[in-house]
PDB file of C-alpha atoms in Angstrom:
ATOM      1  CA  MET A   1     136.108   9.018-103.312  1.00  0.00           C
ATOM      2  CA  ALA A   2     139.801   8.489-102.710  1.00  0.00           C
ATOM      3  CA  VAL A   3     140.890  10.851-105.441  1.00  0.00           C
ATOM      4  CA  HIS A   4     138.461  13.409-104.018  1.00  0.00           C
ATOM      5  CA  GLU A   5     139.868  13.217-100.657  1.00  0.00           C
ATOM      6  CA  HIS A   6     143.407  13.383-102.079  1.00  0.00           C
ATOM      7  CA  SER A   7     142.557  16.480-104.079  1.00  0.00           C
ATOM      8  CA  LEU A   8     141.204  18.108-100.896  1.00  0.00           C
ATOM      9  CA  LYS A   9     144.360  17.580 -98.931  1.00  0.00           C
ATOM     10  CA  ASN A  10     146.473  18.890-101.783  1.00  0.00           C
ATOM     11  CA  ALA A  11     144.341  21.982-101.866  1.00  0.00           C
ATOM     12  CA  GLY A  12     144.946  22.555 -98.180  1.00  0.00           C
ATOM     13  CA  LEU A  13     141.321  21.322 -97.227  1.00  0.00           C
ATOM     14  CA  HIS A  14     140.547  18.276 -95.012  1.00  0.00           C
ATOM     15  CA  PRO A  15     137.529  16.129 -94.596  1.00  0.00           C
ATOM     16  CA  PRO A  16     135.330  16.840 -91.524  1.00  0.00           C
ATOM     17  CA  SER A  17     136.358  13.448 -90.014  1.00  0.00           C
ATOM     18  CA  ALA A  18     140.048  14.618 -90.154  1.00  0.00           C
ATOM     19  CA  ARG A  19     139.348  17.884 -88.505  1.00  0.00           C
ATOM     20  CA  ARG A  20     137.410  16.093 -85.694  1.00  0.00           C
ATOM     21  CA  ASN A  21     140.051  13.681 -85.066  1.00  0.00           C
ATOM     22  CA  ARG A  22     142.677  16.578 -84.751  1.00  0.00           C
ATOM     23  CA  ALA A  23     140.328  18.531 -82.441  1.00  0.00           C
ATOM     24  CA  ALA A  24     139.862  15.535 -80.169  1.00  0.00           C
ATOM     25  CA  THR A  25     143.746  15.008 -80.029  1.00  0.00           C
ATOM     26  CA  ARG A  26     144.328  18.663 -79.104  1.00  0.00           C
ATOM     27  CA  SER A  27     141.809  18.551 -76.264  1.00  0.00           C
ATOM     28  CA  ALA A  28     143.265  15.593 -74.788  1.00  0.00           C
ATOM     29  CA  VAL A  29     146.631  17.174 -74.520  1.00  0.00           C
ATOM     30  CA  PRO A  30     146.775  19.557 -71.636  1.00  0.00           C
ATOM     31  CA  ALA A  31     148.146  23.079 -72.312  1.00  0.00           C
ATOM     32  CA  ARG A  32     151.819  23.308 -71.514  1.00  0.00           C
ATOM     33  CA  SER A  33     151.210  26.291 -69.104  1.00  0.00           C
ATOM     34  CA  ASP A  34     148.714  24.244 -67.069  1.00  0.00           C
ATOM     35  CA  ALA A  35     151.214  21.182 -66.914  1.00  0.00           C
ATOM     36  CA  ALA A  36     153.896  23.480 -65.890  1.00  0.00           C
ATOM     37  CA  ALA A  37     151.913  25.436 -63.218  1.00  0.00           C
ATOM     38  CA  HIS A  38     150.434  22.282 -61.602  1.00  0.00           C
ATOM     39  CA  PRO A  39     153.719  21.205 -59.684  1.00  0.00           C
ATOM     40  CA  ALA A  40     154.282  24.749 -58.435  1.00  0.00           C
ATOM     41  CA  ARG A  41     150.611  24.842 -57.111  1.00  0.00           C
ATOM     42  CA  VAL A  42     151.086  21.698 -55.340  1.00  0.00           C
ATOM     43  CA  TYR A  43     154.377  22.697 -53.660  1.00  0.00           C
ATOM     44  CA  ALA A  44     153.001  26.119 -52.918  1.00  0.00           C
ATOM     45  CA  LEU A  45     149.986  24.503 -51.207  1.00  0.00           C
ATOM     46  CA  ALA A  46     151.950  21.831 -49.407  1.00  0.00           C
ATOM     47  CA  THR A  47     154.326  24.450 -48.053  1.00  0.00           C
ATOM     48  CA  LEU A  48     151.675  26.689 -46.684  1.00  0.00           C
ATOM     49  CA  ARG A  49     149.973  23.628 -45.107  1.00  0.00           C
ATOM     50  CA  LEU A  50     153.058  22.299 -43.462  1.00  0.00           C
ATOM     51  CA  LEU A  51     154.218  25.925 -42.160  1.00  0.00           C
ATOM     52  CA  THR A  52     150.573  26.484 -40.847  1.00  0.00           C
ATOM     53  CA  GLY A  53     150.598  23.016 -39.252  1.00  0.00           C
ATOM     54  CA  PHE A  54     153.866  23.868 -37.416  1.00  0.00           C
ATOM     55  CA  VAL A  55     152.395  26.981 -36.023  1.00  0.00           C
ATOM     56  CA  PHE A  56     149.760  24.973 -34.153  1.00  0.00           C
ATOM     57  CA  LEU A  57     152.266  22.189 -33.137  1.00  0.00           C
ATOM     58  CA  TRP A  58     154.804  24.666 -31.939  1.00  0.00           C
ATOM     59  CA  ALA A  59     152.160  26.148 -29.763  1.00  0.00           C
ATOM     60  CA  PHE A  60     151.141  22.872 -28.263  1.00  0.00           C
ATOM     61  CA  LEU A  61     154.946  21.903 -27.666  1.00  0.00           C
ATOM     62  CA  ASP A  62     155.713  25.288 -26.176  1.00  0.00           C
ATOM     63  CA  LYS A  63     152.797  25.362 -23.816  1.00  0.00           C
ATOM     64  CA  THR A  64     153.286  21.668 -22.815  1.00  0.00           C
ATOM     65  CA  PHE A  65     157.190  21.846 -22.097  1.00  0.00           C
ATOM     66  CA  GLY A  66     157.728  25.500 -21.713  1.00  0.00           C
ATOM     67  CA  PRO A  67     161.168  25.519 -23.546  1.00  0.00           C
ATOM     68  CA  GLY A  68     161.743  29.126 -22.521  1.00  0.00           C
ATOM     69  CA  TYR A  69     160.139  31.119 -25.602  1.00  0.00           C
ATOM     70  CA  ALA A  70     156.429  32.236 -25.128  1.00  0.00           C
ATOM     71  CA  THR A  71     156.136  29.814 -22.120  1.00  0.00           C
ATOM     72  CA  PRO A  72     158.925  30.304 -19.478  1.00  0.00           C
ATOM     73  CA  SER A  73     160.873  27.468 -18.385  1.00  0.00           C
ATOM     74  CA  GLY A  74     159.141  25.613 -15.519  1.00  0.00           C
ATOM     75  CA  LYS A  75     155.784  27.005 -16.587  1.00  0.00           C
ATOM     76  CA  GLY A  76     154.770  24.229 -18.926  1.00  0.00           C
ATOM     77  CA  TRP A  77     151.684  22.119 -18.800  1.00  0.00           C
ATOM     78  CA  ILE A  78     153.624  19.184 -17.523  1.00  0.00           C
ATOM     79  CA  ASP A  79     154.998  21.385 -14.883  1.00  0.00           C
ATOM     80  CA  GLY A  80     151.650  22.275 -13.527  1.00  0.00           C
ATOM     81  CA  GLY A  81     151.169  25.244 -15.406  1.00  0.00           C
ATOM     82  CA  SER A  82     147.711  26.246 -17.181  1.00  0.00           C
ATOM     83  CA  PRO A  83     147.966  26.833 -20.927  1.00  0.00           C
ATOM     84  CA  THR A  84     144.806  29.110 -20.917  1.00  0.00           C
ATOM     85  CA  GLU A  85     145.195  31.167 -17.657  1.00  0.00           C
ATOM     86  CA  GLY A  86     147.645  33.629 -19.024  1.00  0.00           C
ATOM     87  CA  PHE A  87     145.967  34.382 -22.083  1.00  0.00           C
ATOM     88  CA  LEU A  88     142.315  34.218 -21.170  1.00  0.00           C
ATOM     89  CA  GLY A  89     142.936  35.752 -17.804  1.00  0.00           C
ATOM     90  CA  SER A  90     144.682  38.934 -19.578  1.00  0.00           C
ATOM     91  CA  VAL A  91     141.883  39.501 -21.939  1.00  0.00           C
ATOM     92  CA  ALA A  92     140.820  43.287 -21.362  1.00  0.00           C
ATOM     93  CA  VAL A  93     138.376  44.181 -24.183  1.00  0.00           C
ATOM     94  CA  GLY A  94     135.230  42.926 -25.727  1.00  0.00           C
ATOM     95  CA  PRO A  95     131.800  41.497 -24.683  1.00  0.00           C
ATOM     96  CA  MET A  96     133.274  38.288 -23.691  1.00  0.00           C
ATOM     97  CA  GLU A  97     135.872  39.646 -21.335  1.00  0.00           C
ATOM     98  CA  SER A  98     134.200  38.213 -18.158  1.00  0.00           C
ATOM     99  CA  THR A  99     133.443  35.001 -19.924  1.00  0.00           C
ATOM    100  CA  PHE A 100     137.192  34.476 -20.856  1.00  0.00           C
ATOM    101  CA  HIS A 101     138.207  35.282 -17.275  1.00  0.00           C
ATOM    102  CA  ALA A 102     135.859  32.740 -16.113  1.00  0.00           C
ATOM    103  CA  TRP A 103     137.305  30.075 -18.392  1.00  0.00           C
ATOM    104  CA  ALA A 104     140.910  31.001 -17.630  1.00  0.00           C
ATOM    105  CA  GLY A 105     142.738  28.072 -16.115  1.00  0.00           C
ATOM    106  CA  ALA A 106     139.783  25.618 -16.052  1.00  0.00           C
ATOM    107  CA  ALA A 107     140.891  22.091 -16.654  1.00  0.00           C
ATOM    108  CA  TRP A 108     138.254  21.471 -19.309  1.00  0.00           C
ATOM    109  CA  ALA A 109     139.507  24.632 -21.226  1.00  0.00           C
ATOM    110  CA  ASP A 110     143.192  23.487 -20.900  1.00  0.00           C
ATOM    111  CA  TRP A 111     142.498  20.142 -22.258  1.00  0.00           C
ATOM    112  CA  LEU A 112     140.186  21.191 -25.102  1.00  0.00           C
ATOM    113  CA  PHE A 113     142.807  23.968 -26.052  1.00  0.00           C
ATOM    114  CA  MET A 114     145.721  21.617 -25.956  1.00  0.00           C
ATOM    115  CA  LEU A 115     143.970  18.690 -27.903  1.00  0.00           C
ATOM    116  CA  GLY A 116     142.845  21.290 -30.513  1.00  0.00           C
ATOM    117  CA  LEU A 117     146.422  22.476 -31.014  1.00  0.00           C
ATOM    118  CA  LEU A 118     147.597  19.143 -31.305  1.00  0.00           C
ATOM    119  CA  GLY A 119     144.906  17.677 -33.334  1.00  0.00           C
ATOM    120  CA  ILE A 120     145.012  20.708 -35.898  1.00  0.00           C
ATOM    121  CA  GLY A 121     148.748  20.663 -36.030  1.00  0.00           C
ATOM    122  CA  ALA A 122     149.061  16.918 -36.602  1.00  0.00           C
ATOM    123  CA  ALA A 123     146.231  16.908 -39.273  1.00  0.00           C
ATOM    124  CA  LEU A 124     147.851  19.730 -41.225  1.00  0.00           C
ATOM    125  CA  THR A 125     151.312  18.160 -41.029  1.00  0.00           C
ATOM    126  CA  ALA A 126     150.186  14.684 -42.237  1.00  0.00           C
ATOM    127  CA  GLY A 127     147.702  16.284 -44.813  1.00  0.00           C
ATOM    128  CA  VAL A 128     144.611  14.421 -43.413  1.00  0.00           C
ATOM    129  CA  ALA A 129     141.321  15.335 -42.180  1.00  0.00           C
ATOM    130  CA  LEU A 130     141.816  18.837 -43.409  1.00  0.00           C
ATOM    131  CA  ARG A 131     137.865  19.717 -43.419  1.00  0.00           C
ATOM    132  CA  LEU A 132     137.781  19.058 -39.681  1.00  0.00           C
ATOM    133  CA  ALA A 133     141.106  20.814 -38.953  1.00  0.00           C
ATOM    134  CA  ALA A 134     139.693  23.841 -40.906  1.00  0.00           C
ATOM    135  CA  ALA A 135     136.603  23.806 -38.937  1.00  0.00           C
ATOM    136  CA  ALA A 136     138.183  23.374 -35.515  1.00  0.00           C
ATOM    137  CA  GLY A 137     140.829  25.653 -36.411  1.00  0.00           C
ATOM    138  CA  SER A 138     138.627  28.578 -37.486  1.00  0.00           C
ATOM    139  CA  VAL A 139     136.631  28.338 -34.387  1.00  0.00           C
ATOM    140  CA  MET A 140     139.689  28.401 -32.249  1.00  0.00           C
ATOM    141  CA  THR A 141     141.142  31.358 -34.103  1.00  0.00           C
ATOM    142  CA  ALA A 142     138.053  33.179 -34.217  1.00  0.00           C
ATOM    143  CA  LEU A 143     137.614  33.052 -30.395  1.00  0.00           C
ATOM    144  CA  MET A 144     141.239  34.243 -30.264  1.00  0.00           C
ATOM    145  CA  TRP A 145     140.213  37.148 -32.290  1.00  0.00           C
ATOM    146  CA  VAL A 146     137.258  38.002 -30.145  1.00  0.00           C
ATOM    147  CA  ALA A 147     139.582  37.899 -27.153  1.00  0.00           C
ATOM    148  CA  GLU A 148     142.007  40.267 -28.584  1.00  0.00           C
ATOM    149  CA  ARG A 149     139.352  42.238 -30.419  1.00  0.00           C
ATOM    150  CA  PRO A 150     141.435  44.396 -32.901  1.00  0.00           C
ATOM    151  CA  PRO A 151     138.595  46.768 -33.822  1.00  0.00           C
ATOM    152  CA  ALA A 152     138.406  48.249 -30.325  1.00  0.00           C
ATOM    153  CA  ARG A 153     140.368  51.439 -29.937  1.00  0.00           C
ATOM    154  CA  HIS A 154     140.356  51.296 -26.069  1.00  0.00           C
ATOM    155  CA  LEU A 155     140.560  48.540 -23.522  1.00  0.00           C
ATOM    156  CA  SER A 156     137.916  48.270 -20.762  1.00  0.00           C
ATOM    157  CA  ASP A 157     139.940  50.344 -18.484  1.00  0.00           C
ATOM    158  CA  GLY A 158     140.004  53.208 -21.014  1.00  0.00           C
ATOM    159  CA  SER A 159     143.660  52.889 -21.968  1.00  0.00           C
ATOM    160  CA  PRO A 160     144.525  52.586 -25.765  1.00  0.00           C
ATOM    161  CA  SER A 161     144.234  49.093 -27.303  1.00  0.00           C
ATOM    162  CA  MET A 162     147.277  49.739 -29.600  1.00  0.00           C
ATOM    163  CA  SER A 163     145.569  47.549 -32.204  1.00  0.00           C
ATOM    164  CA  ALA A 164     147.771  47.484 -35.356  1.00  0.00           C
ATOM    165  CA  ASN A 165     144.729  46.789 -37.653  1.00  0.00           C
ATOM    166  CA  PRO A 166     141.183  47.203 -36.805  1.00  0.00           C
ATOM    167  CA  PHE A 167     140.057  44.659 -39.641  1.00  0.00           C
ATOM    168  CA  VAL A 168     142.355  41.930 -40.115  1.00  0.00           C
ATOM    169  CA  ASP A 169     144.774  40.291 -37.915  1.00  0.00           C
ATOM    170  CA  HIS A 170     146.740  36.920 -37.990  1.00  0.00           C
ATOM    171  CA  HIS A 171     144.144  35.004 -36.500  1.00  0.00           C
ATOM    172  CA  LEU A 172     141.738  35.726 -39.237  1.00  0.00           C
ATOM    173  CA  ILE A 173     144.470  34.838 -41.796  1.00  0.00           C
ATOM    174  CA  TYR A 174     144.923  31.461 -40.217  1.00  0.00           C
ATOM    175  CA  ALA A 175     141.329  30.808 -40.503  1.00  0.00           C
ATOM    176  CA  VAL A 176     141.233  31.712 -44.327  1.00  0.00           C
ATOM    177  CA  ALA A 177     144.259  29.677 -44.931  1.00  0.00           C
ATOM    178  CA  LEU A 178     142.827  26.552 -43.209  1.00  0.00           C
ATOM    179  CA  VAL A 179     139.608  26.781 -45.334  1.00  0.00           C
ATOM    180  CA  ALA A 180     141.554  27.304 -48.413  1.00  0.00           C
ATOM    181  CA  LEU A 181     143.866  24.262 -47.734  1.00  0.00           C
ATOM    182  CA  ALA A 182     140.767  22.103 -46.999  1.00  0.00           C
ATOM    183  CA  VAL A 183     139.012  23.216 -50.389  1.00  0.00           C
ATOM    184  CA  ALA A 184     142.076  22.633 -52.304  1.00  0.00           C
ATOM    185  CA  SER A 185     142.744  19.234 -50.899  1.00  0.00           C
ATOM    186  CA  ALA A 186     146.152  20.274 -50.173  1.00  0.00           C
ATOM    187  CA  GLY A 187     147.000  17.096 -48.280  1.00  0.00           C
ATOM    188  CA  ASP A 188     147.301  15.405 -51.632  1.00  0.00           C
ATOM    189  CA  GLY A 189     150.660  16.876 -52.316  1.00  0.00           C
ATOM    190  CA  LEU A 190     153.580  15.964 -49.836  1.00  0.00           C
ATOM    191  CA  GLY A 191     151.062  14.596 -47.460  1.00  0.00           C
ATOM    192  CA  LEU A 192     148.809  11.431 -46.801  1.00  0.00           C
ATOM    193  CA  GLY A 193     145.657  12.918 -48.200  1.00  0.00           C
ATOM    194  CA  ARG A 194     145.358  10.485 -51.122  1.00  0.00           C
ATOM    195  CA  LEU A 195     145.722   7.577 -48.998  1.00  0.00           C
ATOM    196  CA  TRP A 196     143.366   8.997 -46.283  1.00  0.00           C
ATOM    197  CA  SER A 197     140.672   9.602 -48.970  1.00  0.00           C
ATOM    198  CA  ARG A 198     140.730   5.914 -49.924  1.00  0.00           C
ATOM    199  CA  LEU A 199     139.826   4.541 -46.355  1.00  0.00           C
ATOM    200  CA  PRO A 200     136.445   3.088 -46.332  1.00  0.00           C
ATOM    201  CA  LEU A 201     135.316   5.363 -43.385  1.00  0.00           C
ATOM    202  CA  VAL A 202     136.464   8.594 -45.377  1.00  0.00           C
ATOM    203  CA  ARG A 203     134.700   7.430 -48.524  1.00  0.00           C
ATOM    204  CA  THR A 204     131.488   6.988 -46.619  1.00  0.00           C
ATOM    205  CA  HIS A 205     131.761  10.275 -44.556  1.00  0.00           C
ATOM    206  CA  ARG A 206     133.164  12.964 -46.836  1.00  0.00           C
ATOM    207  CA  ARG A 207     133.410  15.406 -44.157  1.00  0.00           C
ATOM    208  CA  LEU A 208     136.256  13.480 -42.800  1.00  0.00           C
ATOM    209  CA  ARG A 209     138.308  14.218 -46.043  1.00  0.00           C
TER     210      ARG A 209
END
């Protein structure tokens, strides 16, 4: 038997057992392209997550303290200003126009909006609870999309809406980005996602992941 196997090897042939062993070895070793692409994918998702998180965190900080950018100095939430009155009160298009006007400046709307900004921004920055952040952020950005209503050509007073794109705007992009980050578990890279997923409560309730 040994002489037979030796002759097979010399002839360039190999027993089935040797072929199976080599196939198993090759399958256990990942392709170089996948191994090389993995770090790039991790860093790309982490960068998108952190930048998106800063969008929400900055909106919270700007509306809270009024540093003089979108919110004028002295008009911040801590100064008695309303984070929702300006935006919702200026809605001039769409079927929810009167509803948004009724919500504008209401204490419950201010608190819900600001806690949403803070919670979503903190979750994205830390890389935890991305599924909850995606759900809450998608609802928030969808309401903002309805408030601005890009498909409308004219406002309620008949003037041109000056919509830049009737189909897609940045609010929809944010919503899709949030969902993509949650699906890809983007908190595992440069974040606390792995530690968060090991918590007993998160293990039991995967929606918190």
